């Protein structure tokens, strides 16, 4: 506290001026404080001696520099936030423009299809009406001939002589078969035409099939990515979650970071558990089947793979929103915008996220129980019992093969923010770290984590933190590379 005369007073004794400085506690104090609180301290000096040269001292200069750096970091972050706000406004405008463009194109295309069907309708209608007019003309002509013959016969019978009647009868009998055949021919070719319109299923069910213009997603990334040597940094265990049953083998645990929460699954107990970022339990949800994997949909929802179902869950209320029947065997899976990639043994299957209809299959050699994808055509999966393969657009970009002793039964796979690849060797009891090009960086023993067989590894987006599960104990470790 500073008085009007510029004298600095003690915080604990406001009526006492600062007169001494305790170097042991780095604290300026009054004589009373020195007597009561610092009498056992060895390095207590006068305030004049302590303040001598303080303005040019190294610690003062360094403090000012650090404060300047803090201020600059805050200013940069504020500017980044301002720029991000502007970018969001721009992106929103672009999205609205894109939706308007799509709407106009759809309307234009519908108008084109409508005009085409109208032209076709007019053409077919004209052809049918022309045929009907021709039939009517032929029938009318025959009717006139028959009516004329009837008038001749009526006149011959009523007013003509016997000879006249005989003559007309013989003349018309000779022509009767000919006109009879003409009548039969015309009548036999008559058609009852109709016009019907059957819309294609894609058009007929457009409203039910197409619920939206597209998928609107929110993606976030850290403005300041941690400055860490991801390939050589030491790995620390930050926290251990015990969500499994110690008496049950094969927990098949999985987990993800989602916003302010950490979500973990455990197969034997058939549940998903939510913790906050301070590792405090929030809630849990009992599932109808044991889960094998979990994937983020957006910042409000996630999906749990509990064969045979994909269960969509609201993260805030931990409530099941929807359950979809996958109709394919799977263990690991991942959500990618509008599709799920399902992994099981020697096959990957792509499913439509809304209808769960099968889009395509891709055969792998074996053991592809989990998949790590950065796009629908860019993914990594196990290629055999001791290796993995990265595929881009259906072609193998690289294959990493260890030996059974060094890498046995690859399961969980993930990448960090630098693109380094991590493979859980379940039966080799280690984790293989590769470069983004598939070159081995290091082999990390599971024993340093205090677990036996690593199952799933999942990195937090743009972070040096990751979740690691142990299939035997059910433990889930939150670790970080320092």
Short mmCIF file of C-alpha atoms in Angstrom, two decimals:
data_model
loop_
_atom_site.label_atom_id
_atom_site.label_comp_id
_atom_site.label_asym_id
_atom_site.label_seq_id
_atom_site.Cartn_x
_atom_site.Cartn_y
_atom_site.Cartn_z
CA UNK A 1 0.00 0.00 0.00
CA UNK A 2 1.41 3.42 -1.03
CA UNK A 3 0.69 6.54 1.01
CA UNK A 4 0.22 10.12 -0.25
CA UNK A 5 3.84 11.00 0.56
CA UNK A 6 5.11 8.07 -1.51
CA UNK A 7 5.88 5.97 1.55
CA UNK A 8 5.10 2.28 1.02
CA UNK A 9 3.24 0.72 3.93
CA UNK A 10 3.07 -2.89 5.06
CA UNK A 11 0.12 -4.97 3.82
CA UNK A 12 -0.30 -6.68 7.20
CA UNK A 13 0.28 -3.55 9.29
CA UNK A 14 -1.02 -0.58 7.29
CA UNK A 15 0.29 1.96 9.81
CA UNK A 16 3.85 0.70 9.49
CA UNK A 17 6.21 1.66 6.68
CA UNK A 18 8.24 -0.94 4.76
CA UNK A 19 11.75 -0.86 6.26
CA UNK A 20 13.29 -4.31 5.78
CA UNK A 21 13.41 -7.05 3.16
CA UNK A 22 13.46 -10.79 3.86
CA UNK A 23 15.50 -12.44 1.12
CA UNK A 24 14.54 -15.93 2.36
CA UNK A 25 10.87 -15.24 1.54
CA UNK A 26 11.41 -12.53 -1.10
CA UNK A 27 9.12 -10.28 0.90
CA UNK A 28 9.37 -6.59 1.87
CA UNK A 29 7.96 -5.97 5.35
CA UNK A 30 7.84 -3.62 8.30
CA UNK A 31 9.94 -3.98 11.47
CA UNK A 32 6.98 -5.52 13.26
CA UNK A 33 6.64 -8.24 10.59
CA UNK A 34 10.38 -8.81 10.76
CA UNK A 35 10.16 -9.28 14.52
CA UNK A 36 7.14 -11.56 14.48
CA UNK A 37 7.30 -13.51 11.18
CA UNK A 38 10.93 -13.36 10.08
CA UNK A 39 12.94 -13.50 13.30
CA UNK A 40 14.34 -16.92 12.37
CA UNK A 41 15.21 -15.91 8.80
CA UNK A 42 18.93 -15.64 8.15
CA UNK A 43 18.86 -13.14 5.28
CA UNK A 44 16.95 -10.03 6.38
CA UNK A 45 18.39 -6.72 5.17
CA UNK A 46 17.45 -3.05 5.16
CA UNK A 47 15.06 -1.84 2.51
CA UNK A 48 17.64 0.65 1.25
CA UNK A 49 20.14 -2.11 0.57
CA UNK A 50 17.47 -4.30 -1.01
CA UNK A 51 16.24 -1.55 -3.31
CA UNK A 52 19.67 -0.36 -4.36
CA UNK A 53 19.90 -0.77 -8.14
CA UNK A 54 16.56 -2.62 -8.33
CA UNK A 55 15.39 -0.65 -11.38
CA UNK A 56 18.33 -1.87 -13.47
CA UNK A 57 18.65 -5.29 -11.85
CA UNK A 58 18.56 -8.43 -13.99
CA UNK A 59 15.40 -9.73 -12.31
CA UNK A 60 13.61 -6.43 -12.96
CA UNK A 61 14.71 -6.40 -16.59
CA UNK A 62 13.70 -10.05 -17.05
CA UNK A 63 10.35 -9.44 -15.37
CA UNK A 64 9.65 -6.49 -17.65
CA UNK A 65 10.62 -8.57 -20.65
CA UNK A 66 8.35 -11.43 -19.57
CA UNK A 67 5.49 -9.02 -18.95
CA UNK A 68 6.12 -7.54 -22.37
CA UNK A 69 6.03 -11.06 -23.82
CA UNK A 70 2.84 -11.89 -21.93
CA UNK A 71 1.25 -8.72 -23.23
CA UNK A 72 2.34 -9.51 -26.78
CA UNK A 73 0.96 -13.06 -26.51
CA UNK A 74 -2.36 -11.70 -25.27
CA UNK A 75 -2.44 -9.08 -28.03
CA UNK A 76 -1.67 -11.75 -30.62
CA UNK A 77 -4.38 -13.99 -29.21
CA UNK A 78 -6.89 -11.14 -29.21
CA UNK A 79 -5.98 -10.38 -32.81
CA UNK A 80 -6.31 -14.07 -33.69
CA UNK A 81 -9.72 -14.14 -32.03
CA UNK A 82 -10.72 -11.00 -33.95
CA UNK A 83 -9.48 -12.52 -37.19
CA UNK A 84 -11.29 -15.77 -36.37
CA UNK A 85 -14.52 -13.86 -35.77
CA UNK A 86 -14.14 -12.12 -39.14
CA UNK A 87 -13.36 -15.46 -40.80
CA UNK A 88 -16.46 -17.05 -39.26
CA UNK A 89 -18.62 -14.21 -40.58
CA UNK A 90 -17.05 -14.61 -44.02
CA UNK A 91 -17.46 -18.39 -43.94
CA UNK A 92 -21.10 -18.04 -42.87
CA UNK A 93 -21.75 -15.70 -45.79
CA UNK A 94 -20.05 -18.15 -48.15
CA UNK A 95 -22.11 -21.05 -46.78
CA UNK A 96 -25.35 -19.09 -47.28
CA UNK A 97 -24.25 -18.17 -50.81
CA UNK A 98 -23.39 -21.79 -51.50
CA UNK A 99 -26.80 -22.95 -50.22
CA UNK A 100 -28.52 -20.34 -52.43
CA UNK A 101 -26.44 -21.51 -55.39
CA UNK A 102 -27.37 -25.12 -54.67
CA UNK A 103 -31.04 -24.19 -54.28
CA UNK A 104 -31.06 -22.23 -57.55
CA UNK A 105 -29.29 -25.06 -59.36
CA UNK A 106 -31.79 -27.56 -57.97
CA UNK A 107 -34.72 -25.36 -59.01
CA UNK A 108 -33.15 -24.80 -62.45
CA UNK A 109 -32.59 -28.53 -62.84
CA UNK A 110 -36.15 -29.31 -61.72
CA UNK A 111 -37.49 -26.77 -64.23
CA UNK A 112 -35.38 -28.37 -66.95
CA UNK A 113 -36.67 -31.84 -66.03
CA UNK A 114 -40.24 -30.48 -65.91
CA UNK A 115 -39.93 -28.89 -69.37
CA UNK A 116 -38.43 -32.08 -70.80
CA UNK A 117 -41.27 -34.22 -69.47
CA UNK A 118 -43.82 -31.67 -70.72
CA UNK A 119 -42.30 -31.78 -74.23
CA UNK A 120 -42.32 -35.57 -74.12
CA UNK A 121 -45.92 -35.50 -72.90
CA UNK A 122 -46.98 -33.16 -75.70
CA UNK A 123 -45.28 -35.36 -78.30
CA UNK A 124 -46.78 -38.61 -77.05
CA UNK A 125 -50.20 -37.00 -76.63
CA UNK A 126 -50.05 -35.74 -80.25
CA UNK A 127 -49.09 -39.16 -81.55
CA UNK A 128 -51.94 -40.86 -79.68
CA UNK A 129 -54.54 -38.26 -80.74
CA UNK A 130 -53.37 -38.49 -84.37
CA UNK A 131 -53.79 -42.27 -84.30
CA UNK A 132 -57.26 -41.91 -82.77
CA UNK A 133 -58.27 -39.39 -85.48
CA UNK A 134 -57.05 -41.77 -88.21
CA UNK A 135 -59.05 -44.64 -86.67
CA UNK A 136 -62.15 -42.46 -86.43
CA UNK A 137 -61.74 -41.39 -90.09
CA UNK A 138 -61.52 -45.00 -91.27
CA UNK A 139 -64.49 -46.06 -89.18
CA UNK A 140 -66.55 -43.07 -90.29
CA UNK A 141 -65.85 -43.86 -93.95
CA UNK A 142 -66.91 -47.49 -93.46
CA UNK A 143 -69.99 -46.35 -91.55
CA UNK A 144 -71.02 -44.09 -94.44
CA UNK A 145 -70.69 -46.97 -96.88
CA UNK A 146 -72.74 -49.33 -94.69
CA UNK A 147 -75.43 -46.67 -94.10
CA UNK A 148 -75.65 -46.02 -97.85
CA UNK A 149 -76.10 -49.70 -98.57
CA UNK A 150 -78.84 -49.90 -95.92
CA UNK A 151 -80.70 -47.01 -97.59
CA UNK A 152 -80.44 -48.72 -100.99
CA UNK A 153 -81.84 -51.96 -99.59
CA UNK A 154 -84.68 -50.17 -97.76
CA UNK A 155 -85.67 -48.32 -100.94
CA UNK A 156 -85.49 -51.52 -103.04
CA UNK A 157 -87.68 -53.41 -100.60
CA UNK A 158 -90.26 -50.65 -100.08
CA UNK A 159 -90.45 -48.99 -103.46
CA UNK A 160 -88.56 -51.07 -106.05
CA UNK A 161 -89.64 -53.98 -108.20
CA UNK A 162 -88.74 -57.58 -107.56
CA UNK A 163 -86.10 -57.34 -110.27
CA UNK A 164 -84.56 -54.20 -108.81
CA UNK A 165 -84.40 -55.83 -105.36
CA UNK A 166 -82.80 -58.98 -106.83
CA UNK A 167 -80.24 -56.90 -108.64
CA UNK A 168 -79.21 -54.86 -105.54
CA UNK A 169 -79.10 -57.93 -103.32
CA UNK A 170 -76.73 -59.73 -105.67
CA UNK A 171 -74.59 -56.60 -106.17
CA UNK A 172 -74.21 -55.89 -102.42
CA UNK A 173 -73.68 -59.53 -101.51
CA UNK A 174 -70.68 -59.49 -103.80
CA UNK A 175 -69.23 -56.51 -101.93
CA UNK A 176 -70.29 -57.59 -98.41
CA UNK A 177 -67.29 -59.82 -97.67
CA UNK A 178 -64.86 -57.10 -98.74
CA UNK A 179 -66.29 -54.39 -96.50
CA UNK A 180 -66.67 -56.91 -93.67
CA UNK A 181 -63.00 -57.68 -93.85
CA UNK A 182 -62.19 -53.95 -93.86
CA UNK A 183 -64.32 -53.43 -90.75
CA UNK A 184 -62.65 -56.38 -88.96
CA UNK A 185 -59.21 -55.12 -89.89
CA UNK A 186 -59.86 -51.61 -88.60
CA UNK A 187 -61.56 -52.79 -85.40
CA UNK A 188 -58.86 -55.39 -84.66
CA UNK A 189 -56.15 -52.71 -84.73
CA UNK A 190 -57.99 -50.28 -82.48
CA UNK A 191 -56.17 -49.46 -79.21
CA UNK A 192 -57.34 -47.93 -75.97
CA UNK A 193 -54.38 -45.70 -75.13
CA UNK A 194 -53.55 -44.11 -71.80
CA UNK A 195 -50.94 -41.72 -70.45
CA UNK A 196 -49.39 -42.37 -67.02
CA UNK A 197 -46.55 -40.72 -65.14
CA UNK A 198 -44.31 -42.71 -62.78
CA UNK A 199 -41.68 -40.60 -60.99
CA UNK A 200 -38.29 -42.12 -60.23
CA UNK A 201 -37.77 -43.14 -56.61
CA UNK A 202 -35.03 -40.54 -56.18
CA UNK A 203 -37.51 -37.80 -57.14
CA UNK A 204 -40.57 -39.32 -55.49
CA UNK A 205 -38.76 -39.77 -52.15
CA UNK A 206 -36.68 -36.60 -52.41
CA UNK A 207 -38.18 -35.00 -49.29
CA UNK A 208 -37.75 -38.11 -47.15
CA UNK A 209 -34.30 -39.01 -48.49
CA UNK A 210 -32.74 -35.56 -48.50
CA UNK A 211 -33.09 -33.90 -45.11
CA UNK A 212 -30.53 -31.17 -45.63
CA UNK A 213 -28.29 -29.44 -48.15
CA UNK A 214 -25.31 -31.05 -46.46
CA UNK A 215 -23.49 -31.61 -43.21
CA UNK A 216 -22.51 -28.48 -41.29
CA UNK A 217 -19.55 -29.18 -39.03
CA UNK A 218 -17.59 -27.07 -36.61
CA UNK A 219 -13.86 -27.71 -36.54
CA UNK A 220 -11.57 -26.17 -33.99
CA UNK A 221 -7.84 -26.05 -33.66
CA UNK A 222 -5.57 -24.58 -31.07
CA UNK A 223 -4.22 -21.14 -31.91
CA UNK A 224 -1.01 -22.10 -30.14
CA UNK A 225 0.14 -25.68 -30.71
CA UNK A 226 2.41 -26.99 -27.94
CA UNK A 227 6.11 -26.58 -28.63
CA UNK A 228 7.15 -30.17 -28.00
CA UNK A 229 9.54 -32.60 -29.63
CA UNK A 230 6.93 -35.26 -30.38
CA UNK A 231 9.50 -37.74 -31.68
CA UNK A 232 11.90 -37.63 -28.76
CA UNK A 233 9.99 -36.11 -25.87
CA UNK A 234 9.60 -37.88 -22.57
CA UNK A 235 6.17 -39.36 -21.90
CA UNK A 236 4.47 -38.55 -18.59
CA UNK A 237 1.39 -40.18 -17.10
CA UNK A 238 -0.97 -37.34 -16.13
CA UNK A 239 -3.88 -39.38 -14.78
CA UNK A 240 -5.17 -42.94 -14.57
CA UNK A 241 -8.90 -43.66 -14.99
CA UNK A 242 -10.18 -46.90 -13.50
CA UNK A 243 -13.39 -47.57 -15.41
CA UNK A 244 -13.03 -51.33 -15.75
CA UNK A 245 -13.79 -54.33 -13.60
CA UNK A 246 -10.58 -55.69 -12.09
CA UNK A 247 -12.02 -59.22 -12.16
CA UNK A 248 -12.89 -59.15 -15.88
CA UNK A 249 -10.46 -59.84 -18.68
CA UNK A 250 -10.54 -58.17 -22.12
CA UNK A 251 -11.99 -54.74 -21.37
CA UNK A 252 -11.73 -53.56 -25.01
CA UNK A 253 -11.63 -49.99 -23.65
CA UNK A 254 -11.67 -46.94 -25.88
CA UNK A 255 -11.91 -43.20 -25.41
CA UNK A 256 -11.95 -39.74 -26.99
CA UNK A 257 -11.51 -36.09 -26.08
CA UNK A 258 -14.67 -34.12 -26.86
CA UNK A 259 -14.75 -30.42 -26.04
CA UNK A 260 -14.46 -30.03 -22.27
CA UNK A 261 -14.99 -33.73 -21.63
CA UNK A 262 -13.19 -37.04 -21.75
CA UNK A 263 -15.40 -39.99 -22.75
CA UNK A 264 -14.36 -43.56 -21.99
CA UNK A 265 -15.99 -46.90 -22.82
CA UNK A 266 -15.74 -50.29 -21.15
CA UNK A 267 -17.05 -53.43 -22.81
CA UNK A 268 -17.71 -55.83 -19.89
CA UNK A 269 -19.68 -53.23 -17.89
CA UNK A 270 -21.53 -52.08 -21.04
CA UNK A 271 -21.12 -48.40 -20.29
CA UNK A 272 -19.68 -45.09 -21.40
CA UNK A 273 -18.33 -42.75 -18.71
CA UNK A 274 -17.92 -38.97 -18.88
CA UNK A 275 -15.23 -36.98 -17.04
CA UNK A 276 -14.38 -33.30 -17.21
CA UNK A 277 -10.90 -32.01 -18.08
CA UNK A 278 -10.03 -31.98 -14.37
CA UNK A 279 -10.67 -35.76 -14.40
CA UNK A 280 -13.77 -35.41 -12.20
CA UNK A 281 -16.52 -37.96 -12.86
CA UNK A 282 -19.60 -36.35 -14.43
CA UNK A 283 -21.98 -39.13 -15.42
CA UNK A 284 -22.25 -42.51 -17.10
CA UNK A 285 -24.65 -44.30 -19.42
CA UNK A 286 -25.49 -48.00 -19.44
CA UNK A 287 -25.64 -49.42 -22.95
CA UNK A 288 -27.69 -52.36 -24.30
CA UNK A 289 -24.53 -54.05 -25.61
CA UNK A 290 -20.84 -53.95 -24.75
CA UNK A 291 -19.00 -51.17 -26.63
CA UNK A 292 -15.79 -51.67 -28.60
CA UNK A 293 -15.12 -48.15 -29.83
CA UNK A 294 -16.21 -44.51 -29.67
CA UNK A 295 -16.00 -41.69 -32.24
CA UNK A 296 -16.82 -37.99 -32.32
CA UNK A 297 -19.70 -36.78 -34.51
CA UNK A 298 -19.60 -33.09 -33.56
CA UNK A 299 -19.15 -31.04 -30.39
CA UNK A 300 -22.60 -32.07 -29.12
CA UNK A 301 -22.81 -35.74 -30.12
CA UNK A 302 -20.70 -38.87 -30.27
CA UNK A 303 -21.25 -42.43 -31.45
CA UNK A 304 -20.46 -45.65 -29.64
CA UNK A 305 -19.90 -48.88 -31.53
CA UNK A 306 -21.73 -51.58 -29.60
CA UNK A 307 -22.28 -54.37 -32.15
CA UNK A 308 -24.64 -54.88 -33.81
CA UNK A 309 -25.59 -51.23 -33.23
CA UNK A 310 -24.15 -47.76 -33.67
CA UNK A 311 -25.51 -45.70 -30.77
CA UNK A 312 -25.72 -41.90 -31.13
CA UNK A 313 -25.46 -40.12 -27.76
CA UNK A 314 -25.97 -36.50 -26.68
CA UNK A 315 -22.84 -35.54 -24.73
CA UNK A 316 -24.51 -32.91 -22.53
CA UNK A 317 -27.33 -35.06 -21.18
CA UNK A 318 -25.68 -38.45 -21.82
CA UNK A 319 -28.87 -39.63 -23.46
CA UNK A 320 -29.25 -42.00 -26.42
CA UNK A 321 -30.61 -40.09 -29.40
CA UNK A 322 -30.68 -42.90 -31.92
CA UNK A 323 -29.62 -46.51 -32.37
CA UNK A 324 -28.71 -47.73 -35.85
CA UNK A 325 -28.41 -51.37 -36.89
CA UNK A 326 -25.06 -51.62 -38.68
CA UNK A 327 -25.78 -55.01 -40.30
CA UNK A 328 -22.05 -55.66 -40.68
CA UNK A 329 -19.63 -57.19 -38.20
CA UNK A 330 -17.29 -54.59 -36.71
CA UNK A 331 -15.07 -53.75 -33.77
CA UNK A 332 -13.47 -50.39 -34.49
CA UNK A 333 -15.15 -47.59 -36.42
CA UNK A 334 -14.79 -43.90 -37.23
CA UNK A 335 -17.21 -41.14 -38.25
CA UNK A 336 -16.23 -39.06 -41.30
CA UNK A 337 -18.78 -36.35 -42.09
CA UNK A 338 -21.51 -38.41 -43.75
CA UNK A 339 -20.10 -41.92 -43.46
CA UNK A 340 -18.82 -44.48 -40.98
CA UNK A 341 -15.79 -46.64 -41.70
CA UNK A 342 -16.26 -50.01 -39.99
CA UNK A 343 -13.30 -52.29 -39.28
CA UNK A 344 -13.39 -56.01 -38.60
CA UNK A 345 -10.70 -58.63 -39.15
CA UNK A 346 -9.93 -58.64 -42.88
CA UNK A 347 -12.46 -56.08 -44.10
CA UNK A 348 -13.28 -52.38 -43.99
CA UNK A 349 -16.84 -51.30 -44.79
CA UNK A 350 -18.14 -47.81 -45.54
CA UNK A 351 -21.71 -47.11 -44.36
CA UNK A 352 -23.96 -44.13 -45.02
CA UNK A 353 -24.25 -42.30 -41.69
CA UNK A 354 -28.00 -41.66 -42.06
CA UNK A 355 -29.38 -44.83 -43.60
CA UNK A 356 -26.54 -47.18 -42.55
CA UNK A 357 -26.70 -48.58 -46.07
CA UNK A 358 -23.52 -50.20 -47.35
CA UNK A 359 -21.49 -47.95 -49.67
CA UNK A 360 -18.44 -50.08 -50.36
CA UNK A 361 -16.12 -52.76 -48.95
CA UNK A 362 -12.36 -53.05 -48.96
CA UNK A 363 -10.59 -56.32 -48.21
CA UNK A 364 -7.45 -56.24 -46.06
CA UNK A 365 -5.08 -59.06 -45.33
CA UNK A 366 -5.99 -59.71 -41.71
CA UNK A 367 -6.31 -58.27 -38.22
CA UNK A 368 -7.81 -54.92 -39.28
CA UNK A 369 -9.81 -54.50 -36.11
CA UNK A 370 -9.36 -50.72 -35.95
CA UNK A 371 -8.85 -47.96 -38.49
CA UNK A 372 -7.43 -44.44 -38.35
CA UNK A 373 -8.79 -42.20 -41.12
CA UNK A 374 -8.19 -38.56 -42.00
CA UNK A 375 -10.55 -38.82 -44.99
CA UNK A 376 -12.82 -41.39 -46.62
CA UNK A 377 -9.98 -42.35 -48.99
CA UNK A 378 -7.05 -41.68 -46.65
CA UNK A 379 -6.67 -44.22 -43.85
CA UNK A 380 -4.30 -46.55 -41.97
CA UNK A 381 -5.16 -50.07 -40.86
CA UNK A 382 -3.42 -53.31 -39.97
CA UNK A 383 -2.06 -55.08 -43.04
CA UNK A 384 -1.07 -58.30 -41.28
CA UNK A 385 -0.32 -59.61 -37.80
CA UNK A 386 2.85 -57.49 -37.55
CA UNK A 387 2.36 -54.50 -39.84
CA UNK A 388 0.16 -51.65 -40.97
CA UNK A 389 -0.53 -50.01 -44.31
CA UNK A 390 -1.52 -46.47 -45.25
CA UNK A 391 -3.94 -46.21 -48.17
CA UNK A 392 -4.65 -43.08 -50.22
CA UNK A 393 -7.31 -43.20 -52.96
CA UNK A 394 -7.33 -46.98 -52.88
CA UNK A 395 -3.57 -47.37 -53.31
CA UNK A 396 -1.01 -48.36 -50.68
CA UNK A 397 1.12 -45.32 -49.87
CA UNK A 398 3.43 -47.30 -47.59
CA UNK A 399 3.51 -50.51 -45.56
CA UNK A 400 5.31 -50.78 -42.22
CA UNK A 401 6.26 -54.32 -41.26
CA UNK A 402 7.84 -55.21 -37.96
CA UNK A 403 8.57 -58.71 -36.73
CA UNK A 404 6.25 -60.75 -34.58
CA UNK A 405 8.63 -60.15 -31.66
CA UNK A 406 8.69 -56.38 -32.19
CA UNK A 407 5.09 -55.78 -33.37
CA UNK A 408 2.47 -58.41 -32.72
CA UNK A 409 -1.29 -57.91 -33.19
CA UNK A 410 -1.55 -54.21 -34.13
CA UNK A 411 -4.78 -52.77 -32.75
CA UNK A 412 -5.36 -49.08 -32.00
CA UNK A 413 -3.78 -46.60 -34.45
CA UNK A 414 -3.72 -42.80 -34.30
CA UNK A 415 -1.75 -39.77 -35.50
CA UNK A 416 -0.62 -36.66 -33.60
CA UNK A 417 -0.81 -33.07 -34.81
CA UNK A 418 2.54 -33.43 -36.62
CA UNK A 419 1.36 -36.52 -38.51
CA UNK A 420 3.44 -39.04 -36.51
CA UNK A 421 1.75 -42.44 -36.42
CA UNK A 422 1.27 -44.55 -33.27
CA UNK A 423 0.46 -48.28 -33.34
CA UNK A 424 -0.58 -50.31 -30.30
CA UNK A 425 1.15 -53.70 -30.44
CA UNK A 426 -1.22 -55.64 -28.21
CA UNK A 427 0.66 -58.93 -27.92
CA UNK A 428 4.13 -57.41 -28.39
CA UNK A 429 3.26 -55.13 -25.44
CA UNK A 430 4.54 -51.92 -26.95
CA UNK A 431 3.70 -48.87 -29.04
CA UNK A 432 5.44 -48.20 -32.35
CA UNK A 433 5.88 -44.55 -33.28
CA UNK A 434 6.39 -43.85 -36.99
CA UNK A 435 6.93 -40.74 -39.06
CA UNK A 436 4.11 -39.68 -41.34
CA UNK A 437 5.99 -41.50 -44.12
CA UNK A 438 6.03 -44.80 -42.21
CA UNK A 439 9.62 -44.78 -40.90
CA UNK A 440 10.18 -46.11 -37.39
CA UNK A 441 10.93 -43.40 -34.80
CA UNK A 442 10.94 -45.42 -31.60
CA UNK A 443 9.37 -48.41 -29.86
CA UNK A 444 7.79 -47.50 -26.52
CA UNK A 445 7.40 -50.41 -24.05
CA UNK A 446 3.98 -50.74 -22.41
CA UNK A 447 5.75 -51.34 -19.10
CA UNK A 448 6.64 -47.64 -18.76
CA UNK A 449 2.90 -46.96 -18.48
CA UNK A 450 2.37 -49.70 -15.91
CA UNK A 451 0.12 -51.68 -18.24
CA UNK A 452 0.50 -55.04 -19.98
CA UNK A 453 -1.21 -54.91 -23.38
CA UNK A 454 -2.01 -51.54 -25.00
CA UNK A 455 -5.27 -51.58 -26.94
CA UNK A 456 -6.36 -48.10 -28.10
CA UNK A 457 -4.43 -44.82 -28.41
CA UNK A 458 -6.26 -41.54 -29.13
CA UNK A 459 -4.70 -38.07 -29.35
CA UNK A 460 -6.41 -34.85 -28.42
CA UNK A 461 -6.68 -32.56 -31.46
CA UNK A 462 -3.64 -30.28 -31.83
CA UNK A 463 -2.27 -31.45 -28.51
CA UNK A 464 0.55 -33.49 -27.02
CA UNK A 465 -1.94 -35.38 -24.82
CA UNK A 466 -3.33 -38.83 -25.58
CA UNK A 467 -5.50 -41.56 -24.07
CA UNK A 468 -4.11 -45.11 -23.84
CA UNK A 469 -6.20 -48.13 -22.85
CA UNK A 470 -5.10 -51.49 -21.47
CA UNK A 471 -7.16 -54.48 -22.59
CA UNK A 472 -6.28 -56.55 -19.51
CA UNK A 473 -6.87 -54.20 -16.59
CA UNK A 474 -9.42 -51.88 -18.14
CA UNK A 475 -7.32 -48.89 -17.07
CA UNK A 476 -7.26 -45.80 -19.25
CA UNK A 477 -4.22 -43.55 -19.00
CA UNK A 478 -4.07 -39.89 -19.93
CA UNK A 479 -0.49 -39.18 -20.98
CA UNK A 480 1.43 -36.32 -22.50
CA UNK A 481 4.64 -36.01 -24.46
CA UNK A 482 6.92 -33.38 -22.90
#
